[in-house]
Amino acid sequence: MRSGRGQPRCGRVQLRALLASGGLLTAEQVEEQVATRLARQEILTRPDPPMFTAVLDERVLHQPVGGAEVMRDQLRHIVKLCAEQPRVRIQVVPTSVGARS
């Protein structure tokens, strides 16, 4: 299911749930953040997109945020994005490496 902007609706719902879960933002601020982040994602699908690399600490993959379903959907989204967008790269720093400065 897709929203009118061409983004998967579940992504919008999950992002909204994640941003609202901290209780730090008003509903209006959550909606503003959702719109901004989704617009930023569109940069990666335009012709000649920039190279994007995200470096994640392995521990963030084990920290539940928004529940199991949200986490599962987010991981699927990351895998799909990397498979479909050759200029998007996700690197995971293993916990065994320890802290780095």
CSV table of N, CA and C in Angstrom, one decimal:
chain,number,residue,atom,x,y,z
A,1,MET,N,0.8,-1.2,0.0
A,1,MET,CA,0.0,0.0,0.0
A,1,MET,C,0.9,1.2,0.0
A,2,ARG,N,0.6,2.2,-0.8
A,2,ARG,CA,1.4,3.4,-0.9
A,2,ARG,C,0.6,4.6,-0.6
A,3,SER,N,1.3,5.6,-0.1
A,3,SER,CA,0.6,6.9,0.1
A,3,SER,C,0.6,7.7,-1.2
A,4,GLY,N,0.0,8.9,-1.2
A,4,GLY,CA,-0.1,9.7,-2.4
A,4,GLY,C,1.3,10.2,-2.8
A,5,ARG,N,2.3,10.2,-2.0
A,5,ARG,CA,3.6,10.8,-2.4
A,5,ARG,C,4.5,9.7,-2.9
A,6,GLY,N,4.0,8.5,-3.1
A,6,GLY,CA,4.8,7.4,-3.6
A,6,GLY,C,5.6,6.7,-2.6
A,7,GLN,N,5.5,7.0,-1.3
A,7,GLN,CA,6.2,6.3,-0.3
A,7,GLN,C,5.3,5.2,0.3
A,8,PRO,N,5.9,4.1,0.7
A,8,PRO,CA,5.1,3.1,1.3
A,8,PRO,C,4.4,3.7,2.6
A,9,ARG,N,3.1,3.4,2.7
A,9,ARG,CA,2.4,4.0,3.8
A,9,ARG,C,2.9,3.4,5.1
A,10,CYS,N,3.3,2.1,5.1
A,10,CYS,CA,3.8,1.6,6.4
A,10,CYS,C,5.1,2.3,6.9
A,11,GLY,N,5.9,2.8,5.9
A,11,GLY,CA,7.0,3.6,6.3
A,11,GLY,C,6.6,4.9,7.1
A,12,ARG,N,5.6,5.5,6.5
A,12,ARG,CA,5.1,6.7,7.2
A,12,ARG,C,4.6,6.4,8.6
A,13,VAL,N,3.8,5.4,8.7
A,13,VAL,CA,3.2,5.0,9.9
A,13,VAL,C,4.3,4.6,10.9
A,14,GLN,N,5.2,3.8,10.5
A,14,GLN,CA,6.3,3.4,11.4
A,14,GLN,C,7.2,4.6,11.9
A,15,LEU,N,7.5,5.5,10.9
A,15,LEU,CA,8.2,6.7,11.3
A,15,LEU,C,7.5,7.5,12.3
A,16,ARG,N,6.2,7.7,12.0
A,16,ARG,CA,5.3,8.5,12.9
A,16,ARG,C,5.4,7.9,14.3
A,17,ALA,N,5.2,6.5,14.4
A,17,ALA,CA,5.2,5.8,15.7
A,17,ALA,C,6.5,6.0,16.4
A,18,LEU,N,7.6,5.9,15.7
A,18,LEU,CA,8.9,6.0,16.3
A,18,LEU,C,9.2,7.4,16.8
A,19,LEU,N,8.8,8.4,16.1
A,19,LEU,CA,9.0,9.8,16.5
A,19,LEU,C,8.1,10.2,17.7
A,20,ALA,N,6.9,9.6,17.7
A,20,ALA,CA,5.9,9.9,18.8
A,20,ALA,C,6.2,9.2,20.0
A,21,SER,N,6.9,8.1,19.9
A,21,SER,CA,7.1,7.2,21.1
A,21,SER,C,7.9,7.8,22.2
A,22,GLY,N,8.8,8.8,21.9
A,22,GLY,CA,9.6,9.4,22.9
A,22,GLY,C,8.8,10.4,23.8
A,23,GLY,N,7.7,10.9,23.3
A,23,GLY,CA,6.9,11.8,24.0
A,23,GLY,C,7.4,13.2,24.1
A,24,LEU,N,8.5,13.5,23.3
A,24,LEU,CA,9.1,14.8,23.3
A,24,LEU,C,8.6,15.8,22.3
A,25,LEU,N,7.8,15.3,21.3
A,25,LEU,CA,7.3,16.1,20.2
A,25,LEU,C,5.8,16.2,20.3
A,26,THR,N,5.3,17.3,19.9
A,26,THR,CA,3.8,17.4,19.7
A,26,THR,C,3.4,16.7,18.5
A,27,ALA,N,2.1,16.5,18.3
A,27,ALA,CA,1.6,15.8,17.1
A,27,ALA,C,2.0,16.6,15.8
A,28,GLU,N,1.9,17.9,15.9
A,28,GLU,CA,2.3,18.7,14.8
A,28,GLU,C,3.8,18.6,14.5
A,29,GLN,N,4.6,18.5,15.5
A,29,GLN,CA,6.1,18.4,15.3
A,29,GLN,C,6.4,17.0,14.7
A,30,VAL,N,5.7,16.0,15.1
A,30,VAL,CA,5.9,14.7,14.6
A,30,VAL,C,5.6,14.7,13.1
A,31,GLU,N,4.5,15.3,12.7
A,31,GLU,CA,4.1,15.3,11.3
A,31,GLU,C,5.1,16.1,10.5
A,32,GLU,N,5.6,17.2,11.0
A,32,GLU,CA,6.6,18.0,10.3
A,32,GLU,C,7.9,17.1,10.1
A,33,GLN,N,8.3,16.4,11.1
A,33,GLN,CA,9.5,15.6,11.0
A,33,GLN,C,9.3,14.4,10.0
A,34,VAL,N,8.1,13.8,10.0
A,34,VAL,CA,7.8,12.8,9.1
A,34,VAL,C,7.9,13.3,7.7
A,35,ALA,N,7.3,14.4,7.4
A,35,ALA,CA,7.3,15.0,6.0
A,35,ALA,C,8.8,15.3,5.6
A,36,THR,N,9.5,15.9,6.5
A,36,THR,CA,10.9,16.3,6.2
A,36,THR,C,11.8,15.0,5.9
A,37,ARG,N,11.6,14.0,6.7
A,37,ARG,CA,12.4,12.8,6.5
A,37,ARG,C,12.1,12.1,5.3
A,38,LEU,N,10.8,12.0,5.0
A,38,LEU,CA,10.4,11.3,3.7
A,38,LEU,C,10.9,12.1,2.5
A,39,ALA,N,10.8,13.4,2.6
A,39,ALA,CA,11.3,14.2,1.5
A,39,ALA,C,12.8,14.0,1.3
A,40,ARG,N,13.5,13.9,2.4
A,40,ARG,CA,15.0,13.7,2.3
A,40,ARG,C,15.3,12.3,1.7
A,41,GLN,N,14.4,11.3,1.9
A,41,GLN,CA,14.6,10.0,1.4
A,41,GLN,C,14.5,10.0,-0.2
A,42,GLU,N,13.7,10.9,-0.7
A,42,GLU,CA,13.5,11.0,-2.1
A,42,GLU,C,14.8,11.4,-2.9
A,43,ILE,N,15.7,12.0,-2.2
A,43,ILE,CA,17.0,12.4,-2.8
A,43,ILE,C,17.7,11.2,-3.3
A,44,LEU,N,17.5,10.0,-2.6
A,44,LEU,CA,18.3,8.8,-2.9
A,44,LEU,C,17.7,8.1,-4.2
A,45,THR,N,16.5,8.5,-4.6
A,45,THR,CA,15.9,7.9,-5.8
A,45,THR,C,15.9,8.7,-7.0
A,46,ARG,N,16.4,9.9,-6.9
A,46,ARG,CA,16.5,10.8,-8.1
A,46,ARG,C,17.6,10.4,-9.0
A,47,PRO,N,17.5,10.8,-10.3
A,47,PRO,CA,18.6,10.5,-11.2
A,47,PRO,C,20.0,11.0,-10.6
A,48,ASP,N,21.0,10.2,-10.7
A,48,ASP,CA,22.3,10.5,-10.3
A,48,ASP,C,22.3,10.9,-8.8
A,49,PRO,N,21.8,10.0,-7.9
A,49,PRO,CA,21.8,10.3,-6.5
A,49,PRO,C,23.2,10.3,-5.9
A,50,PRO,N,23.3,11.0,-4.7
A,50,PRO,CA,24.6,11.0,-4.1
A,50,PRO,C,24.9,9.6,-3.4
A,51,MET,N,26.1,9.4,-3.1
A,51,MET,CA,26.5,8.2,-2.4
A,51,MET,C,26.1,8.4,-1.0
A,52,PHE,N,25.5,7.4,-0.4
A,52,PHE,CA,25.0,7.5,1.0
A,52,PHE,C,25.5,6.3,1.8
A,53,THR,N,26.3,6.5,2.8
A,53,THR,CA,26.8,5.5,3.7
A,53,THR,C,26.4,5.7,5.1
A,54,ALA,N,25.7,4.7,5.7
A,54,ALA,CA,25.4,4.8,7.1
A,54,ALA,C,26.2,3.8,7.9
A,55,VAL,N,26.8,4.2,9.0
A,55,VAL,CA,27.5,3.3,9.8
A,55,VAL,C,26.8,3.1,11.1
A,56,LEU,N,26.4,1.8,11.4
A,56,LEU,CA,25.6,1.5,12.5
A,56,LEU,C,26.4,0.7,13.5
A,57,ASP,N,26.2,0.9,14.8
A,57,ASP,CA,26.7,0.1,15.8
A,57,ASP,C,25.8,-1.1,15.9
A,58,GLU,N,26.4,-2.3,15.9
A,58,GLU,CA,25.6,-3.5,16.0
A,58,GLU,C,24.5,-3.5,17.1
A,59,ARG,N,24.8,-2.9,18.2
A,59,ARG,CA,23.9,-2.9,19.3
A,59,ARG,C,22.5,-2.2,18.9
A,60,VAL,N,22.5,-1.3,18.0
A,60,VAL,CA,21.2,-0.6,17.6
A,60,VAL,C,20.3,-1.6,16.9
A,61,LEU,N,20.9,-2.7,16.4
A,61,LEU,CA,20.0,-3.7,15.7
A,61,LEU,C,19.4,-4.6,16.7
A,62,HIS,N,19.9,-4.6,17.9
A,62,HIS,CA,19.3,-5.4,19.0
A,62,HIS,C,18.5,-4.6,20.0
A,63,GLN,N,18.4,-3.3,19.8
A,63,GLN,CA,17.7,-2.5,20.7
A,63,GLN,C,16.3,-2.3,20.2
A,64,PRO,N,15.3,-2.9,20.8
A,64,PRO,CA,13.9,-2.8,20.3
A,64,PRO,C,13.3,-1.4,20.3
A,65,VAL,N,12.9,-0.9,19.2
A,65,VAL,CA,12.2,0.4,19.1
A,65,VAL,C,10.9,0.2,18.4
A,66,GLY,N,9.8,0.6,19.0
A,66,GLY,CA,8.5,0.5,18.4
A,66,GLY,C,7.9,-0.9,18.3
A,67,GLY,N,8.6,-1.9,18.9
A,67,GLY,CA,8.0,-3.3,18.9
A,67,GLY,C,8.7,-4.1,17.8
A,68,ALA,N,8.4,-5.4,17.9
A,68,ALA,CA,9.0,-6.4,17.0
A,68,ALA,C,8.6,-6.1,15.5
A,69,GLU,N,7.4,-5.8,15.3
A,69,GLU,CA,6.9,-5.6,13.9
A,69,GLU,C,7.6,-4.4,13.3
A,70,VAL,N,7.7,-3.3,14.0
A,70,VAL,CA,8.3,-2.1,13.5
A,70,VAL,C,9.8,-2.4,13.2
A,71,MET,N,10.5,-3.1,14.1
A,71,MET,CA,11.9,-3.4,13.9
A,71,MET,C,12.1,-4.3,12.7
A,72,ARG,N,11.2,-5.3,12.5
A,72,ARG,CA,11.3,-6.2,11.4
A,72,ARG,C,11.1,-5.5,10.1
A,73,ASP,N,10.1,-4.6,10.1
A,73,ASP,CA,9.8,-3.8,8.8
A,73,ASP,C,10.9,-2.9,8.5
A,74,GLN,N,11.5,-2.3,9.5
A,74,GLN,CA,12.6,-1.4,9.3
A,74,GLN,C,13.8,-2.1,8.7
A,75,LEU,N,14.1,-3.3,9.2
A,75,LEU,CA,15.3,-4.0,8.7
A,75,LEU,C,15.0,-4.5,7.3
A,76,ARG,N,13.8,-4.9,7.0
A,76,ARG,CA,13.4,-5.3,5.6
A,76,ARG,C,13.6,-4.1,4.7
A,77,HIS,N,13.1,-2.9,5.2
A,77,HIS,CA,13.3,-1.7,4.4
A,77,HIS,C,14.7,-1.4,4.1
A,78,ILE,N,15.6,-1.5,5.0
A,78,ILE,CA,17.0,-1.3,4.8
A,78,ILE,C,17.6,-2.2,3.8
A,79,VAL,N,17.3,-3.5,3.9
A,79,VAL,CA,17.8,-4.5,3.0
A,79,VAL,C,17.3,-4.2,1.6
A,80,LYS,N,16.0,-3.9,1.5
A,80,LYS,CA,15.4,-3.6,0.2
A,80,LYS,C,16.1,-2.3,-0.4
A,81,LEU,N,16.3,-1.3,0.4
A,81,LEU,CA,16.9,-0.1,-0.1
A,81,LEU,C,18.3,-0.3,-0.6
A,82,CYS,N,19.1,-1.1,0.1
A,82,CYS,CA,20.4,-1.4,-0.3
A,82,CYS,C,20.4,-2.2,-1.6
A,83,ALA,N,19.5,-3.1,-1.7
A,83,ALA,CA,19.4,-4.0,-2.9
A,83,ALA,C,19.0,-3.2,-4.2
A,84,GLU,N,18.1,-2.2,-4.0
A,84,GLU,CA,17.6,-1.4,-5.1
A,84,GLU,C,18.4,-0.2,-5.4
A,85,GLN,N,19.1,0.3,-4.5
A,85,GLN,CA,19.9,1.6,-4.7
A,85,GLN,C,21.4,1.3,-4.5
A,86,PRO,N,22.1,1.2,-5.6
A,86,PRO,CA,23.5,0.8,-5.6
A,86,PRO,C,24.4,1.9,-4.9
A,87,ARG,N,23.9,3.1,-4.7
A,87,ARG,CA,24.7,4.1,-4.1
A,87,ARG,C,24.4,4.3,-2.6
A,88,VAL,N,23.6,3.4,-2.1
A,88,VAL,CA,23.3,3.3,-0.7
A,88,VAL,C,24.0,2.2,0.0
A,89,ARG,N,24.8,2.5,1.0
A,89,ARG,CA,25.6,1.4,1.7
A,89,ARG,C,25.3,1.5,3.2
A,90,ILE,N,25.1,0.4,3.8
A,90,ILE,CA,24.9,0.3,5.3
A,90,ILE,C,26.1,-0.6,5.8
A,91,GLN,N,26.8,0.0,6.7
A,91,GLN,CA,27.9,-0.8,7.3
A,91,GLN,C,27.6,-1.0,8.8
A,92,VAL,N,27.8,-2.2,9.3
A,92,VAL,CA,27.5,-2.5,10.7
A,92,VAL,C,28.9,-2.7,11.4
A,93,VAL,N,29.1,-2.0,12.5
A,93,VAL,CA,30.3,-2.2,13.3
A,93,VAL,C,30.0,-3.2,14.3
A,94,PRO,N,30.7,-4.3,14.3
A,94,PRO,CA,30.4,-5.4,15.3
A,94,PRO,C,30.7,-5.0,16.7
A,95,THR,N,29.9,-5.4,17.6
A,95,THR,CA,30.0,-5.1,19.0
A,95,THR,C,31.4,-5.6,19.5
A,96,SER,N,31.9,-6.6,19.0
A,96,SER,CA,33.2,-7.2,19.4
A,96,SER,C,34.4,-6.2,19.2
A,97,VAL,N,34.2,-5.2,18.3
A,97,VAL,CA,35.2,-4.3,18.0
A,97,VAL,C,35.4,-3.3,19.2
A,98,GLY,N,34.4,-3.1,20.0
A,98,GLY,CA,34.5,-2.2,21.1
A,98,GLY,C,34.3,-0.8,20.7
A,99,ALA,N,34.5,0.1,21.7
A,99,ALA,CA,34.3,1.5,21.4
A,99,ALA,C,35.4,2.1,20.6
A,100,ARG,N,35.1,3.0,19.7
A,100,ARG,CA,36.1,3.7,18.9
A,100,ARG,C,36.0,5.2,19.0
A,101,SER,N,37.0,5.9,18.9
A,101,SER,CA,36.9,7.3,19.0
A,101,SER,C,37.0,7.9,17.6
